[in-house]
mmCIF file with all atom_site columns, C-alpha atoms in Angstrom:
data_model
loop_
_atom_site.group_PDB
_atom_site.id
_atom_site.type_symbol
_atom_site.label_atom_id
_atom_site.label_alt_id
_atom_site.label_comp_id
_atom_site.label_asym_id
_atom_site.label_entity_id
_atom_site.label_seq_id
_atom_site.pdbx_PDB_ins_code
_atom_site.Cartn_x
_atom_site.Cartn_y
_atom_site.Cartn_z
_atom_site.occupancy
_atom_site.B_iso_or_equiv
_atom_site.pdbx_formal_charge
_atom_site.auth_seq_id
_atom_site.auth_comp_id
_atom_site.auth_asym_id
_atom_site.auth_atom_id
_atom_site.pdbx_PDB_model_num
ATOM 1   C CA . UNK A 1 1   ? -0.252 9.776   7.981   1.00 94.00 ? 1495 UNK A CA 1
ATOM 2   C CA . UNK A 1 2   ? 1.732  12.125  10.207  1.00 97.00 ? 1496 UNK A CA 1
ATOM 3   C CA . UNK A 1 3   ? 5.003  13.835  9.279   1.00 97.00 ? 1497 UNK A CA 1
ATOM 4   C CA . UNK A 1 4   ? 6.461  15.780  12.189  1.00 98.00 ? 1498 UNK A CA 1
ATOM 5   C CA . UNK A 1 5   ? 9.503  16.810  14.209  1.00 98.00 ? 1499 UNK A CA 1
ATOM 6   C CA . UNK A 1 6   ? 10.267 14.382  17.029  1.00 96.00 ? 1500 UNK A CA 1
ATOM 7   C CA . UNK A 1 7   ? 9.989  17.173  19.600  1.00 95.00 ? 1501 UNK A CA 1
ATOM 8   C CA . UNK A 1 8   ? 6.321  17.613  18.657  1.00 97.00 ? 1502 UNK A CA 1
ATOM 9   C CA . UNK A 1 9   ? 5.085  14.028  19.238  1.00 97.00 ? 1503 UNK A CA 1
ATOM 10  C CA . UNK A 1 10  ? 2.936  15.158  22.197  1.00 96.00 ? 1504 UNK A CA 1
ATOM 11  C CA . UNK A 1 11  ? 0.685  17.091  19.796  1.00 96.00 ? 1505 UNK A CA 1
ATOM 12  C CA . UNK A 1 12  ? -0.920 13.752  18.959  1.00 96.00 ? 1506 UNK A CA 1
ATOM 13  C CA . UNK A 1 13  ? -2.716 12.294  22.013  1.00 93.00 ? 1507 UNK A CA 1
ATOM 14  C CA . UNK A 1 14  ? -2.899 8.735   20.698  1.00 95.00 ? 1508 UNK A CA 1
ATOM 15  C CA . UNK A 1 15  ? -2.762 6.858   24.004  1.00 96.00 ? 1509 UNK A CA 1
ATOM 16  C CA . UNK A 1 16  ? -0.390 4.938   26.230  1.00 97.00 ? 1510 UNK A CA 1
ATOM 17  C CA . UNK A 1 17  ? 1.233  2.828   23.496  1.00 98.00 ? 1511 UNK A CA 1
ATOM 18  C CA . UNK A 1 18  ? 1.992  5.992   21.516  1.00 98.00 ? 1512 UNK A CA 1
ATOM 19  C CA . UNK A 1 19  ? 3.588  7.451   24.645  1.00 97.00 ? 1513 UNK A CA 1
ATOM 20  C CA . UNK A 1 20  ? 5.596  4.267   25.306  1.00 97.00 ? 1514 UNK A CA 1
ATOM 21  C CA . UNK A 1 21  ? 6.891  4.334   21.726  1.00 98.00 ? 1515 UNK A CA 1
ATOM 22  C CA . UNK A 1 22  ? 8.159  7.890   22.086  1.00 97.00 ? 1516 UNK A CA 1
ATOM 23  C CA . UNK A 1 23  ? 9.616  7.235   25.521  1.00 97.00 ? 1517 UNK A CA 1
ATOM 24  C CA . UNK A 1 24  ? 11.673 4.527   23.796  1.00 98.00 ? 1518 UNK A CA 1
ATOM 25  C CA . UNK A 1 25  ? 12.655 6.985   21.042  1.00 97.00 ? 1519 UNK A CA 1
ATOM 26  C CA . UNK A 1 26  ? 13.689 9.658   23.533  1.00 95.00 ? 1520 UNK A CA 1
ATOM 27  C CA . UNK A 1 27  ? 16.111 7.322   25.335  1.00 94.00 ? 1521 UNK A CA 1
ATOM 28  C CA . UNK A 1 28  ? 17.828 5.792   22.300  1.00 93.00 ? 1522 UNK A CA 1
ATOM 29  C CA . UNK A 1 29  ? 21.057 6.914   20.688  1.00 89.00 ? 1523 UNK A CA 1
ATOM 30  C CA . UNK A 1 30  ? 22.234 6.497   17.079  1.00 85.00 ? 1524 UNK A CA 1
ATOM 31  C CA . UNK A 1 31  ? 24.641 3.736   18.169  1.00 92.00 ? 1525 UNK A CA 1
ATOM 32  C CA . UNK A 1 32  ? 21.784 1.401   19.185  1.00 97.00 ? 1526 UNK A CA 1
ATOM 33  C CA . UNK A 1 33  ? 22.425 -2.156  17.996  1.00 97.00 ? 1527 UNK A CA 1
ATOM 34  C CA . UNK A 1 34  ? 20.603 -3.584  14.977  1.00 98.00 ? 1528 UNK A CA 1
ATOM 35  C CA . UNK A 1 35  ? 17.725 -5.790  16.136  1.00 98.00 ? 1529 UNK A CA 1
ATOM 36  C CA . UNK A 1 36  ? 14.204 -5.998  17.504  1.00 98.00 ? 1530 UNK A CA 1
ATOM 37  C CA . UNK A 1 37  ? 13.254 -4.468  20.850  1.00 98.00 ? 1531 UNK A CA 1
ATOM 38  C CA . UNK A 1 38  ? 10.056 -5.218  22.799  1.00 98.00 ? 1532 UNK A CA 1
ATOM 39  C CA . UNK A 1 39  ? 8.313  -2.129  24.155  1.00 98.00 ? 1533 UNK A CA 1
ATOM 40  C CA . UNK A 1 40  ? 4.878  -3.372  25.251  1.00 97.00 ? 1534 UNK A CA 1
ATOM 41  C CA . UNK A 1 41  ? 4.395  -7.081  24.586  1.00 95.00 ? 1535 UNK A CA 1
ATOM 42  C CA . UNK A 1 42  ? 3.089  -7.925  21.099  1.00 95.00 ? 1536 UNK A CA 1
ATOM 43  C CA . UNK A 1 43  ? 1.375  -4.537  20.810  1.00 97.00 ? 1537 UNK A CA 1
ATOM 44  C CA . UNK A 1 44  ? 4.457  -2.314  20.486  1.00 98.00 ? 1538 UNK A CA 1
ATOM 45  C CA . UNK A 1 45  ? 7.963  -3.214  19.348  1.00 98.00 ? 1539 UNK A CA 1
ATOM 46  C CA . UNK A 1 46  ? 10.890 -1.512  17.639  1.00 98.00 ? 1540 UNK A CA 1
ATOM 47  C CA . UNK A 1 47  ? 13.080 -2.688  14.794  1.00 98.00 ? 1541 UNK A CA 1
ATOM 48  C CA . UNK A 1 48  ? 16.454 -1.119  14.062  1.00 98.00 ? 1542 UNK A CA 1
ATOM 49  C CA . UNK A 1 49  ? 17.998 -1.867  10.678  1.00 98.00 ? 1543 UNK A CA 1
ATOM 50  C CA . UNK A 1 50  ? 20.709 -0.691  8.312   1.00 97.00 ? 1544 UNK A CA 1
ATOM 51  C CA . UNK A 1 51  ? 20.418 -0.841  4.541   1.00 98.00 ? 1545 UNK A CA 1
ATOM 52  C CA . UNK A 1 52  ? 21.375 0.801   1.283   1.00 97.00 ? 1546 UNK A CA 1
ATOM 53  C CA . UNK A 1 53  ? 18.786 3.176   -0.163  1.00 97.00 ? 1547 UNK A CA 1
ATOM 54  C CA . UNK A 1 54  ? 17.419 2.344   -3.626  1.00 96.00 ? 1548 UNK A CA 1
ATOM 55  C CA . UNK A 1 55  ? 16.512 4.151   -6.849  1.00 93.00 ? 1549 UNK A CA 1
ATOM 56  C CA . UNK A 1 56  ? 12.934 5.429   -7.058  1.00 90.00 ? 1550 UNK A CA 1
ATOM 57  C CA . UNK A 1 57  ? 12.113 2.951   -9.838  1.00 89.00 ? 1551 UNK A CA 1
ATOM 58  C CA . UNK A 1 58  ? 12.923 0.012   -7.532  1.00 92.00 ? 1552 UNK A CA 1
ATOM 59  C CA . UNK A 1 59  ? 10.707 1.264   -4.674  1.00 92.00 ? 1553 UNK A CA 1
ATOM 60  C CA . UNK A 1 60  ? 7.727  -0.886  -3.739  1.00 93.00 ? 1554 UNK A CA 1
ATOM 61  C CA . UNK A 1 61  ? 4.490  0.693   -2.583  1.00 94.00 ? 1555 UNK A CA 1
ATOM 62  C CA . UNK A 1 62  ? 3.125  -1.084  0.478   1.00 95.00 ? 1556 UNK A CA 1
ATOM 63  C CA . UNK A 1 63  ? 0.627  -0.732  3.279   1.00 95.00 ? 1557 UNK A CA 1
ATOM 64  C CA . UNK A 1 64  ? -0.294 -2.508  6.477   1.00 96.00 ? 1558 UNK A CA 1
ATOM 65  C CA . UNK A 1 65  ? -3.603 -3.533  8.050   1.00 96.00 ? 1559 UNK A CA 1
ATOM 66  C CA . UNK A 1 66  ? -2.783 -4.429  11.656  1.00 97.00 ? 1560 UNK A CA 1
ATOM 67  C CA . UNK A 1 67  ? 0.098  -2.207  12.718  1.00 98.00 ? 1561 UNK A CA 1
ATOM 68  C CA . UNK A 1 68  ? 0.816  1.495   12.562  1.00 98.00 ? 1562 UNK A CA 1
ATOM 69  C CA . UNK A 1 69  ? 4.428  2.344   11.668  1.00 98.00 ? 1563 UNK A CA 1
ATOM 70  C CA . UNK A 1 70  ? 6.478  5.114   13.222  1.00 98.00 ? 1564 UNK A CA 1
ATOM 71  C CA . UNK A 1 71  ? 9.523  5.505   10.975  1.00 98.00 ? 1565 UNK A CA 1
ATOM 72  C CA . UNK A 1 72  ? 12.579 7.633   11.661  1.00 97.00 ? 1566 UNK A CA 1
ATOM 73  C CA . UNK A 1 73  ? 16.151 7.820   10.442  1.00 97.00 ? 1567 UNK A CA 1
ATOM 74  C CA . UNK A 1 74  ? 18.932 7.498   13.009  1.00 97.00 ? 1568 UNK A CA 1
ATOM 75  C CA . UNK A 1 75  ? 21.765 8.086   10.532  1.00 95.00 ? 1569 UNK A CA 1
ATOM 76  C CA . UNK A 1 76  ? 21.637 9.086   6.872   1.00 95.00 ? 1570 UNK A CA 1
ATOM 77  C CA . UNK A 1 77  ? 18.642 10.226  4.842   1.00 97.00 ? 1571 UNK A CA 1
ATOM 78  C CA . UNK A 1 78  ? 15.942 8.766   2.631   1.00 97.00 ? 1572 UNK A CA 1
ATOM 79  C CA . UNK A 1 79  ? 12.793 9.608   0.741   1.00 97.00 ? 1573 UNK A CA 1
ATOM 80  C CA . UNK A 1 80  ? 9.515  7.843   1.431   1.00 97.00 ? 1574 UNK A CA 1
ATOM 81  C CA . UNK A 1 81  ? 7.057  7.977   -1.441  1.00 95.00 ? 1575 UNK A CA 1
ATOM 82  C CA . UNK A 1 82  ? 3.419  8.260   -0.390  1.00 94.00 ? 1576 UNK A CA 1
ATOM 83  C CA . UNK A 1 83  ? 0.310  7.665   -2.431  1.00 91.00 ? 1577 UNK A CA 1
ATOM 84  C CA . UNK A 1 84  ? -3.184 8.779   -1.403  1.00 84.00 ? 1578 UNK A CA 1
ATOM 85  C CA . UNK A 1 85  ? -6.151 6.519   -1.887  1.00 72.00 ? 1579 UNK A CA 1
ATOM 86  C CA . UNK A 1 86  ? -6.583 2.843   -2.440  1.00 67.00 ? 1580 UNK A CA 1
ATOM 87  C CA . UNK A 1 87  ? -7.340 2.641   -6.163  1.00 75.00 ? 1581 UNK A CA 1
ATOM 88  C CA . UNK A 1 88  ? -3.996 1.000   -6.933  1.00 82.00 ? 1582 UNK A CA 1
ATOM 89  C CA . UNK A 1 89  ? -3.868 -2.610  -8.099  1.00 84.00 ? 1583 UNK A CA 1
ATOM 90  C CA . UNK A 1 90  ? -2.146 -5.146  -5.862  1.00 85.00 ? 1584 UNK A CA 1
ATOM 91  C CA . UNK A 1 91  ? 1.110  -6.601  -7.090  1.00 90.00 ? 1585 UNK A CA 1
ATOM 92  C CA . UNK A 1 92  ? 1.469  -8.957  -4.088  1.00 91.00 ? 1586 UNK A CA 1
ATOM 93  C CA . UNK A 1 93  ? -1.618 -9.913  -2.037  1.00 91.00 ? 1587 UNK A CA 1
ATOM 94  C CA . UNK A 1 94  ? -1.862 -9.188  1.673   1.00 91.00 ? 1588 UNK A CA 1
ATOM 95  C CA . UNK A 1 95  ? 0.213  -11.420 3.947   1.00 94.00 ? 1589 UNK A CA 1
ATOM 96  C CA . UNK A 1 96  ? -1.277 -11.576 7.472   1.00 94.00 ? 1590 UNK A CA 1
ATOM 97  C CA . UNK A 1 97  ? 1.970  -13.073 8.801   1.00 95.00 ? 1591 UNK A CA 1
ATOM 98  C CA . UNK A 1 98  ? 4.003  -10.080 7.592   1.00 95.00 ? 1592 UNK A CA 1
ATOM 99  C CA . UNK A 1 99  ? 1.139  -7.534  7.778   1.00 96.00 ? 1593 UNK A CA 1
ATOM 100 C CA . UNK A 1 100 ? 1.955  -6.119  4.361   1.00 96.00 ? 1594 UNK A CA 1
ATOM 101 C CA . UNK A 1 101 ? 0.564  -5.922  0.857   1.00 94.00 ? 1595 UNK A CA 1
ATOM 102 C CA . UNK A 1 102 ? 2.270  -4.393  -2.169  1.00 93.00 ? 1596 UNK A CA 1
ATOM 103 C CA . UNK A 1 103 ? 0.881  -2.283  -5.020  1.00 90.00 ? 1597 UNK A CA 1
ATOM 104 C CA . UNK A 1 104 ? 1.772  -1.556  -8.609  1.00 88.00 ? 1598 UNK A CA 1
ATOM 105 C CA . UNK A 1 105 ? 3.297  1.871   -9.101  1.00 83.00 ? 1599 UNK A CA 1
ATOM 106 C CA . UNK A 1 106 ? 0.842  4.478   -10.393 1.00 82.00 ? 1600 UNK A CA 1
ATOM 107 C CA . UNK A 1 107 ? 1.163  6.286   -13.705 1.00 74.00 ? 1601 UNK A CA 1
ATOM 108 C CA . UNK A 1 108 ? 1.274  9.653   -11.928 1.00 73.00 ? 1602 UNK A CA 1
ATOM 109 C CA . UNK A 1 109 ? 3.969  10.738  -9.467  1.00 66.00 ? 1603 UNK A CA 1
ATOM 110 C CA . UNK A 1 110 ? 3.750  10.089  -5.769  1.00 77.00 ? 1604 UNK A CA 1
ATOM 111 C CA . UNK A 1 111 ? 4.306  12.678  -3.074  1.00 91.00 ? 1605 UNK A CA 1
ATOM 112 C CA . UNK A 1 112 ? 7.587  12.555  -1.173  1.00 94.00 ? 1606 UNK A CA 1
ATOM 113 C CA . UNK A 1 113 ? 8.615  12.782  2.465   1.00 97.00 ? 1607 UNK A CA 1
ATOM 114 C CA . UNK A 1 114 ? 12.235 13.579  3.233   1.00 97.00 ? 1608 UNK A CA 1
ATOM 115 C CA . UNK A 1 115 ? 13.375 11.632  6.305   1.00 97.00 ? 1609 UNK A CA 1
ATOM 116 C CA . UNK A 1 116 ? 16.527 12.619  8.173   1.00 96.00 ? 1610 UNK A CA 1
ATOM 117 C CA . UNK A 1 117 ? 17.385 12.555  11.877  1.00 96.00 ? 1611 UNK A CA 1
ATOM 118 C CA . UNK A 1 118 ? 15.005 14.696  13.925  1.00 96.00 ? 1612 UNK A CA 1
ATOM 119 C CA . UNK A 1 119 ? 11.731 13.940  12.114  1.00 98.00 ? 1613 UNK A CA 1
ATOM 120 C CA . UNK A 1 120 ? 9.361  10.989  12.005  1.00 98.00 ? 1614 UNK A CA 1
ATOM 121 C CA . UNK A 1 121 ? 6.639  9.685   9.734   1.00 98.00 ? 1615 UNK A CA 1
ATOM 122 C CA . UNK A 1 122 ? 3.608  7.689   10.880  1.00 98.00 ? 1616 UNK A CA 1
ATOM 123 C CA . UNK A 1 123 ? 1.772  5.369   8.530   1.00 97.00 ? 1617 UNK A CA 1
ATOM 124 C CA . UNK A 1 124 ? -1.616 4.158   9.729   1.00 96.00 ? 1618 UNK A CA 1
ATOM 125 C CA . UNK A 1 125 ? -3.172 0.989   8.302   1.00 96.00 ? 1619 UNK A CA 1
ATOM 126 C CA . UNK A 1 126 ? -4.105 1.699   4.686   1.00 93.00 ? 1620 UNK A CA 1
ATOM 127 C CA . UNK A 1 127 ? -1.525 4.482   4.229   1.00 94.00 ? 1621 UNK A CA 1
ATOM 128 C CA . UNK A 1 128 ? 0.306  3.518   1.035   1.00 94.00 ? 1622 UNK A CA 1
ATOM 129 C CA . UNK A 1 129 ? 4.028  4.264   1.149   1.00 95.00 ? 1623 UNK A CA 1
ATOM 130 C CA . UNK A 1 130 ? 7.367  3.198   -0.367  1.00 95.00 ? 1624 UNK A CA 1
ATOM 131 C CA . UNK A 1 131 ? 10.351 3.572   1.961   1.00 96.00 ? 1625 UNK A CA 1
ATOM 132 C CA . UNK A 1 132 ? 14.090 3.293   1.339   1.00 97.00 ? 1626 UNK A CA 1
ATOM 133 C CA . UNK A 1 133 ? 14.294 5.652   -1.661  1.00 96.00 ? 1627 UNK A CA 1
ATOM 134 C CA . UNK A 1 134 ? 17.622 7.447   -2.106  1.00 96.00 ? 1628 UNK A CA 1
ATOM 135 C CA . UNK A 1 135 ? 17.510 11.172  -1.370  1.00 95.00 ? 1629 UNK A CA 1
ATOM 136 C CA . UNK A 1 136 ? 20.299 11.819  -3.874  1.00 89.00 ? 1630 UNK A CA 1
ATOM 137 C CA . UNK A 1 137 ? 23.090 9.310   -4.411  1.00 87.00 ? 1631 UNK A CA 1
ATOM 138 C CA . UNK A 1 138 ? 22.354 5.932   -2.873  1.00 82.00 ? 1632 UNK A CA 1
ATOM 139 C CA . UNK A 1 139 ? 23.583 5.847   0.698   1.00 90.00 ? 1633 UNK A CA 1
ATOM 140 C CA . UNK A 1 140 ? 23.462 3.638   3.760   1.00 95.00 ? 1634 UNK A CA 1
ATOM 141 C CA . UNK A 1 141 ? 20.937 4.522   6.434   1.00 96.00 ? 1635 UNK A CA 1
ATOM 142 C CA . UNK A 1 142 ? 20.246 3.362   9.943   1.00 97.00 ? 1636 UNK A CA 1
ATOM 143 C CA . UNK A 1 143 ? 16.530 3.383   10.608  1.00 98.00 ? 1637 UNK A CA 1
ATOM 144 C CA . UNK A 1 144 ? 14.101 2.799   13.447  1.00 98.00 ? 1638 UNK A CA 1
ATOM 145 C CA . UNK A 1 145 ? 10.609 1.476   12.778  1.00 98.00 ? 1639 UNK A CA 1
ATOM 146 C CA . UNK A 1 146 ? 8.240  1.142   15.712  1.00 98.00 ? 1640 UNK A CA 1
ATOM 147 C CA . UNK A 1 147 ? 5.178  -1.017  15.150  1.00 98.00 ? 1641 UNK A CA 1
ATOM 148 C CA . UNK A 1 148 ? 2.065  -0.239  17.224  1.00 98.00 ? 1642 UNK A CA 1
ATOM 149 C CA . UNK A 1 149 ? -0.977 -2.470  16.999  1.00 98.00 ? 1643 UNK A CA 1
ATOM 150 C CA . UNK A 1 150 ? -3.432 0.022   15.521  1.00 97.00 ? 1644 UNK A CA 1
ATOM 151 C CA . UNK A 1 151 ? -6.441 -1.013  17.623  1.00 97.00 ? 1645 UNK A CA 1
ATOM 152 C CA . UNK A 1 152 ? -4.474 0.004   20.749  1.00 96.00 ? 1646 UNK A CA 1
ATOM 153 C CA . UNK A 1 153 ? -3.957 3.599   19.633  1.00 95.00 ? 1647 UNK A CA 1
ATOM 154 C CA . UNK A 1 154 ? -6.065 6.201   21.351  1.00 86.00 ? 1648 UNK A CA 1
ATOM 155 C CA . UNK A 1 155 ? -6.565 4.098   24.459  1.00 66.00 ? 1649 UNK A CA 1
#
């Protein structure tokens, strides 16, 4: 997992697909249309969505196996809960089509990342996280998620 200011993305020399992802980020504006945007074939693509944040109790812990996520807020704010380790029990088995599996919430608290415009979070395969949590009162956010096929990072 990486949590960083957007200006500092070059600190992480993770290859050409990483660079292409951030070149896309650097040219976008908050008024980008909702939708999916190809960046580099099936290996890198962006998804822009809008949604209402949710209460912490409704958050679902998830992780991916094939793709690395770069997540950033374009408008609004949210909390992403993160959980170290893999000792959690599955609540929904892995779906290769959606590249996601879900976990039961732990008995102990998770750590939190506060996402607002200007910062990004990266979740590598196996990084357990729960996005969309309200950072105060529930609010609408506009969010960018870039998916990078993990095996292409570093090359």
